Amino acid sequence: MTKRILLIDDEPDITFTIKDILEGNEFQVDSFNDPIIALNYYKVSFYDLVILDIKMPRMDGFELYTKIREKDPKVIICFTATAMFTEEIKKSLLALGKTIDKDYFIQKPIRIEVLIKKITLIINKNKE
């Protein structure tokens, strides 16, 4: 069964590239460059995984994470960010009362084979 992924990043070249890679590896991907539009189109219990960028205008990834969780507390969410934001991400999530496994961070830039492996790991980990 094809896994559905929601990808949100404010950089169109990133969403285009990641979507193209994932769809070429049997995933179905909806992508958005505007977090507010993505939130408006979000469908509860529809996605197997949500991938959020941290640094976005209008609404950052942490705020979007909180709003998606309010709608759908069971969906798997992971984050993308450059290496310099990794510690900031962890601190912000702790402030939200969340601890996130290190596997749920996708560090940009990322190699194609690592991206596919990591996303497959995240989705399969949550089947258990």
PDB file of C-alpha atoms in Angstrom:
ATOM      1  CA  MET A   1       0.000   0.000   0.000  1.00  0.00           C
ATOM      2  CA  THR A   2       1.330   3.432  -0.944  1.00  0.00           C
ATOM      3  CA  LYS A   3       2.248   5.627   1.996  1.00  0.00           C
ATOM      4  CA  ARG A   4       0.988   9.223   1.993  1.00  0.00           C
ATOM      5  CA  ILE A   5       3.307  12.038   3.000  1.00  0.00           C
ATOM      6  CA  LEU A   6       2.588  15.716   3.567  1.00  0.00           C
ATOM      7  CA  LEU A   7       5.663  17.868   2.918  1.00  0.00           C
ATOM      8  CA  ILE A   8       5.795  21.518   3.994  1.00  0.00           C
ATOM      9  CA  ASP A   9       8.807  23.722   3.262  1.00  0.00           C
ATOM     10  CA  ASP A  10       8.839  27.363   2.208  1.00  0.00           C
ATOM     11  CA  GLU A  11      11.488  26.730  -0.455  1.00  0.00           C
ATOM     12  CA  PRO A  12       9.827  25.533  -3.694  1.00  0.00           C
ATOM     13  CA  ASP A  13      13.011  23.926  -5.024  1.00  0.00           C
ATOM     14  CA  ILE A  14      13.261  21.782  -1.895  1.00  0.00           C
ATOM     15  CA  THR A  15       9.641  20.638  -1.973  1.00  0.00           C
ATOM     16  CA  PHE A  16       9.883  19.929  -5.716  1.00  0.00           C
ATOM     17  CA  THR A  17      13.064  17.882  -5.320  1.00  0.00           C
ATOM     18  CA  ILE A  18      11.972  15.919  -2.247  1.00  0.00           C
ATOM     19  CA  LYS A  19       8.502  15.270  -3.690  1.00  0.00           C
ATOM     20  CA  ASP A  20      10.010  14.036  -6.964  1.00  0.00           C
ATOM     21  CA  ILE A  21      12.419  11.720  -5.116  1.00  0.00           C
ATOM     22  CA  LEU A  22       9.748  10.315  -2.808  1.00  0.00           C
ATOM     23  CA  GLU A  23       7.215   9.771  -5.581  1.00  0.00           C
ATOM     24  CA  GLY A  24       9.915   7.957  -7.564  1.00  0.00           C
ATOM     25  CA  ASN A  25      10.184   5.617  -4.556  1.00  0.00           C
ATOM     26  CA  GLU A  26       6.507   4.686  -4.337  1.00  0.00           C
ATOM     27  CA  PHE A  27       5.321   7.365  -1.870  1.00  0.00           C
ATOM     28  CA  GLN A  28       2.341   9.627  -2.543  1.00  0.00           C
ATOM     29  CA  VAL A  29       3.275  13.212  -1.640  1.00  0.00           C
ATOM     30  CA  ASP A  30       1.286  16.416  -1.200  1.00  0.00           C
ATOM     31  CA  SER A  31       3.572  19.405  -0.866  1.00  0.00           C
ATOM     32  CA  PHE A  32       3.039  22.997   0.176  1.00  0.00           C
ATOM     33  CA  ASN A  33       5.285  26.037   0.418  1.00  0.00           C
ATOM     34  CA  ASP A  34       2.929  27.967   2.676  1.00  0.00           C
ATOM     35  CA  PRO A  35       2.267  26.479   6.116  1.00  0.00           C
ATOM     36  CA  ILE A  36      -1.068  28.269   6.508  1.00  0.00           C
ATOM     37  CA  ILE A  37      -2.406  26.875   3.234  1.00  0.00           C
ATOM     38  CA  ALA A  38      -1.085  23.420   4.184  1.00  0.00           C
ATOM     39  CA  LEU A  39      -2.902  23.589   7.509  1.00  0.00           C
ATOM     40  CA  ASN A  40      -6.146  24.604   5.795  1.00  0.00           C
ATOM     41  CA  TYR A  41      -5.922  21.588   3.471  1.00  0.00           C
ATOM     42  CA  TYR A  42      -4.796  19.144   6.166  1.00  0.00           C
ATOM     43  CA  LYS A  43      -6.886  15.954   6.295  1.00  0.00           C
ATOM     44  CA  VAL A  44      -7.132  14.082   9.600  1.00  0.00           C
ATOM     45  CA  SER A  45      -6.042  10.422   9.466  1.00  0.00           C
ATOM     46  CA  PHE A  46      -5.047  10.804   5.806  1.00  0.00           C
ATOM     47  CA  TYR A  47      -1.246  11.002   5.998  1.00  0.00           C
ATOM     48  CA  ASP A  48       1.212   8.402   7.209  1.00  0.00           C
ATOM     49  CA  LEU A  49       3.869  11.071   7.775  1.00  0.00           C
ATOM     50  CA  VAL A  50       4.140  14.861   7.895  1.00  0.00           C
ATOM     51  CA  ILE A  51       7.494  16.473   7.163  1.00  0.00           C
ATOM     52  CA  LEU A  52       7.835  20.050   8.405  1.00  0.00           C
ATOM     53  CA  ASP A  53      10.595  22.543   7.845  1.00  0.00           C
ATOM     54  CA  ILE A  54      11.429  24.545  10.965  1.00  0.00           C
ATOM     55  CA  LYS A  55      12.299  27.936   9.500  1.00  0.00           C
ATOM     56  CA  MET A  56       9.323  29.247   7.523  1.00  0.00           C
ATOM     57  CA  PRO A  57       7.758  32.698   7.268  1.00  0.00           C
ATOM     58  CA  ARG A  58       4.218  33.380   8.547  1.00  0.00           C
ATOM     59  CA  MET A  59       4.240  30.248  10.742  1.00  0.00           C
ATOM     60  CA  ASP A  60       7.293  28.294  11.830  1.00  0.00           C
ATOM     61  CA  GLY A  61       7.445  24.522  12.023  1.00  0.00           C
ATOM     62  CA  PHE A  62       6.878  24.436  15.786  1.00  0.00           C
ATOM     63  CA  GLU A  63       3.651  26.416  15.576  1.00  0.00           C
ATOM     64  CA  LEU A  64       2.485  24.298  12.642  1.00  0.00           C
ATOM     65  CA  TYR A  65       3.397  21.135  14.590  1.00  0.00           C
ATOM     66  CA  THR A  66       1.163  22.296  17.469  1.00  0.00           C
ATOM     67  CA  LYS A  67      -1.754  23.134  15.172  1.00  0.00           C
ATOM     68  CA  ILE A  68      -1.545  19.816  13.303  1.00  0.00           C
ATOM     69  CA  ARG A  69      -1.370  17.952  16.645  1.00  0.00           C
ATOM     70  CA  GLU A  70      -4.575  19.724  17.747  1.00  0.00           C
ATOM     71  CA  LYS A  71      -6.336  18.370  14.650  1.00  0.00           C
ATOM     72  CA  ASP A  72      -4.665  14.957  14.505  1.00  0.00           C
ATOM     73  CA  PRO A  73      -2.819  13.779  17.636  1.00  0.00           C
ATOM     74  CA  LYS A  74      -1.814  10.440  16.093  1.00  0.00           C
ATOM     75  CA  VAL A  75      -0.063  11.498  12.876  1.00  0.00           C
ATOM     76  CA  ILE A  76       3.703  10.984  12.689  1.00  0.00           C
ATOM     77  CA  ILE A  77       5.567  14.279  12.344  1.00  0.00           C
ATOM     78  CA  CYS A  78       9.225  14.817  11.619  1.00  0.00           C
ATOM     79  CA  PHE A  79      11.256  17.959  11.019  1.00  0.00           C
ATOM     80  CA  THR A  80      13.797  19.167   8.505  1.00  0.00           C
ATOM     81  CA  ALA A  81      16.453  21.731   9.309  1.00  0.00           C
ATOM     82  CA  THR A  82      20.058  22.504   8.680  1.00  0.00           C
ATOM     83  CA  ALA A  83      22.566  21.209  11.241  1.00  0.00           C
ATOM     84  CA  MET A  84      22.859  24.573  12.972  1.00  0.00           C
ATOM     85  CA  PHE A  85      19.210  24.406  14.095  1.00  0.00           C
ATOM     86  CA  THR A  86      19.267  20.907  15.604  1.00  0.00           C
ATOM     87  CA  GLU A  87      19.777  22.044  19.204  1.00  0.00           C
ATOM     88  CA  GLU A  88      17.239  24.844  18.774  1.00  0.00           C
ATOM     89  CA  ILE A  89      14.699  22.287  17.585  1.00  0.00           C
ATOM     90  CA  LYS A  90      15.243  20.057  20.598  1.00  0.00           C
ATOM     91  CA  LYS A  91      14.924  22.985  23.042  1.00  0.00           C
ATOM     92  CA  SER A  92      11.772  24.272  21.360  1.00  0.00           C
ATOM     93  CA  LEU A  93      10.142  20.845  21.417  1.00  0.00           C
ATOM     94  CA  LEU A  94      11.017  20.380  25.077  1.00  0.00           C
ATOM     95  CA  ALA A  95       9.387  23.749  25.747  1.00  0.00           C
ATOM     96  CA  LEU A  96       6.254  22.356  24.069  1.00  0.00           C
ATOM     97  CA  GLY A  97       6.463  19.365  26.413  1.00  0.00           C
ATOM     98  CA  LYS A  98       7.549  17.036  23.645  1.00  0.00           C
ATOM     99  CA  THR A  99      10.561  14.815  23.322  1.00  0.00           C
ATOM    100  CA  ILE A 100      11.262  13.640  19.832  1.00  0.00           C
ATOM    101  CA  ASP A 101      13.451  10.712  18.869  1.00  0.00           C
ATOM    102  CA  LYS A 102      16.575  11.767  16.957  1.00  0.00           C
ATOM    103  CA  ASP A 103      15.326   9.690  14.036  1.00  0.00           C
ATOM    104  CA  TYR A 104      12.562  12.256  13.545  1.00  0.00           C
ATOM    105  CA  PHE A 105      15.006  14.945  12.409  1.00  0.00           C
ATOM    106  CA  ILE A 106      16.032  15.091   8.788  1.00  0.00           C
ATOM    107  CA  GLN A 107      19.119  17.229   8.467  1.00  0.00           C
ATOM    108  CA  LYS A 108      19.422  19.256   5.274  1.00  0.00           C
ATOM    109  CA  PRO A 109      21.096  18.767   2.914  1.00  0.00           C
ATOM    110  CA  ILE A 110      20.462  15.026   2.765  1.00  0.00           C
ATOM    111  CA  ARG A 111      21.459  12.369   0.267  1.00  0.00           C
ATOM    112  CA  ILE A 112      18.642  10.619  -1.610  1.00  0.00           C
ATOM    113  CA  GLU A 113      19.361   7.136  -0.261  1.00  0.00           C
ATOM    114  CA  VAL A 114      19.550   8.463   3.309  1.00  0.00           C
ATOM    115  CA  LEU A 115      16.238  10.318   2.881  1.00  0.00           C
ATOM    116  CA  ILE A 116      14.399   7.229   1.636  1.00  0.00           C
ATOM    117  CA  LYS A 117      15.914   5.026   4.337  1.00  0.00           C
ATOM    118  CA  LYS A 118      15.083   7.512   7.098  1.00  0.00           C
ATOM    119  CA  ILE A 119      11.474   8.054   5.993  1.00  0.00           C
ATOM    120  CA  THR A 120      10.895   4.318   5.619  1.00  0.00           C
ATOM    121  CA  LEU A 121      12.365   3.795   9.112  1.00  0.00           C
ATOM    122  CA  ILE A 122      10.109   6.461  10.637  1.00  0.00           C
ATOM    123  CA  ILE A 123       6.945   5.086   9.043  1.00  0.00           C
ATOM    124  CA  ASN A 124       7.759   1.441   9.857  1.00  0.00           C
ATOM    125  CA  LYS A 125       8.800   2.300  13.417  1.00  0.00           C
ATOM    126  CA  ASN A 126       5.306   3.598  14.081  1.00  0.00           C
ATOM    127  CA  LYS A 127       3.553   0.509  12.727  1.00  0.00           C
ATOM    128  CA  GLU A 128       4.762  -1.476  15.735  1.00  0.00           C
TER     129      GLU A 128
END
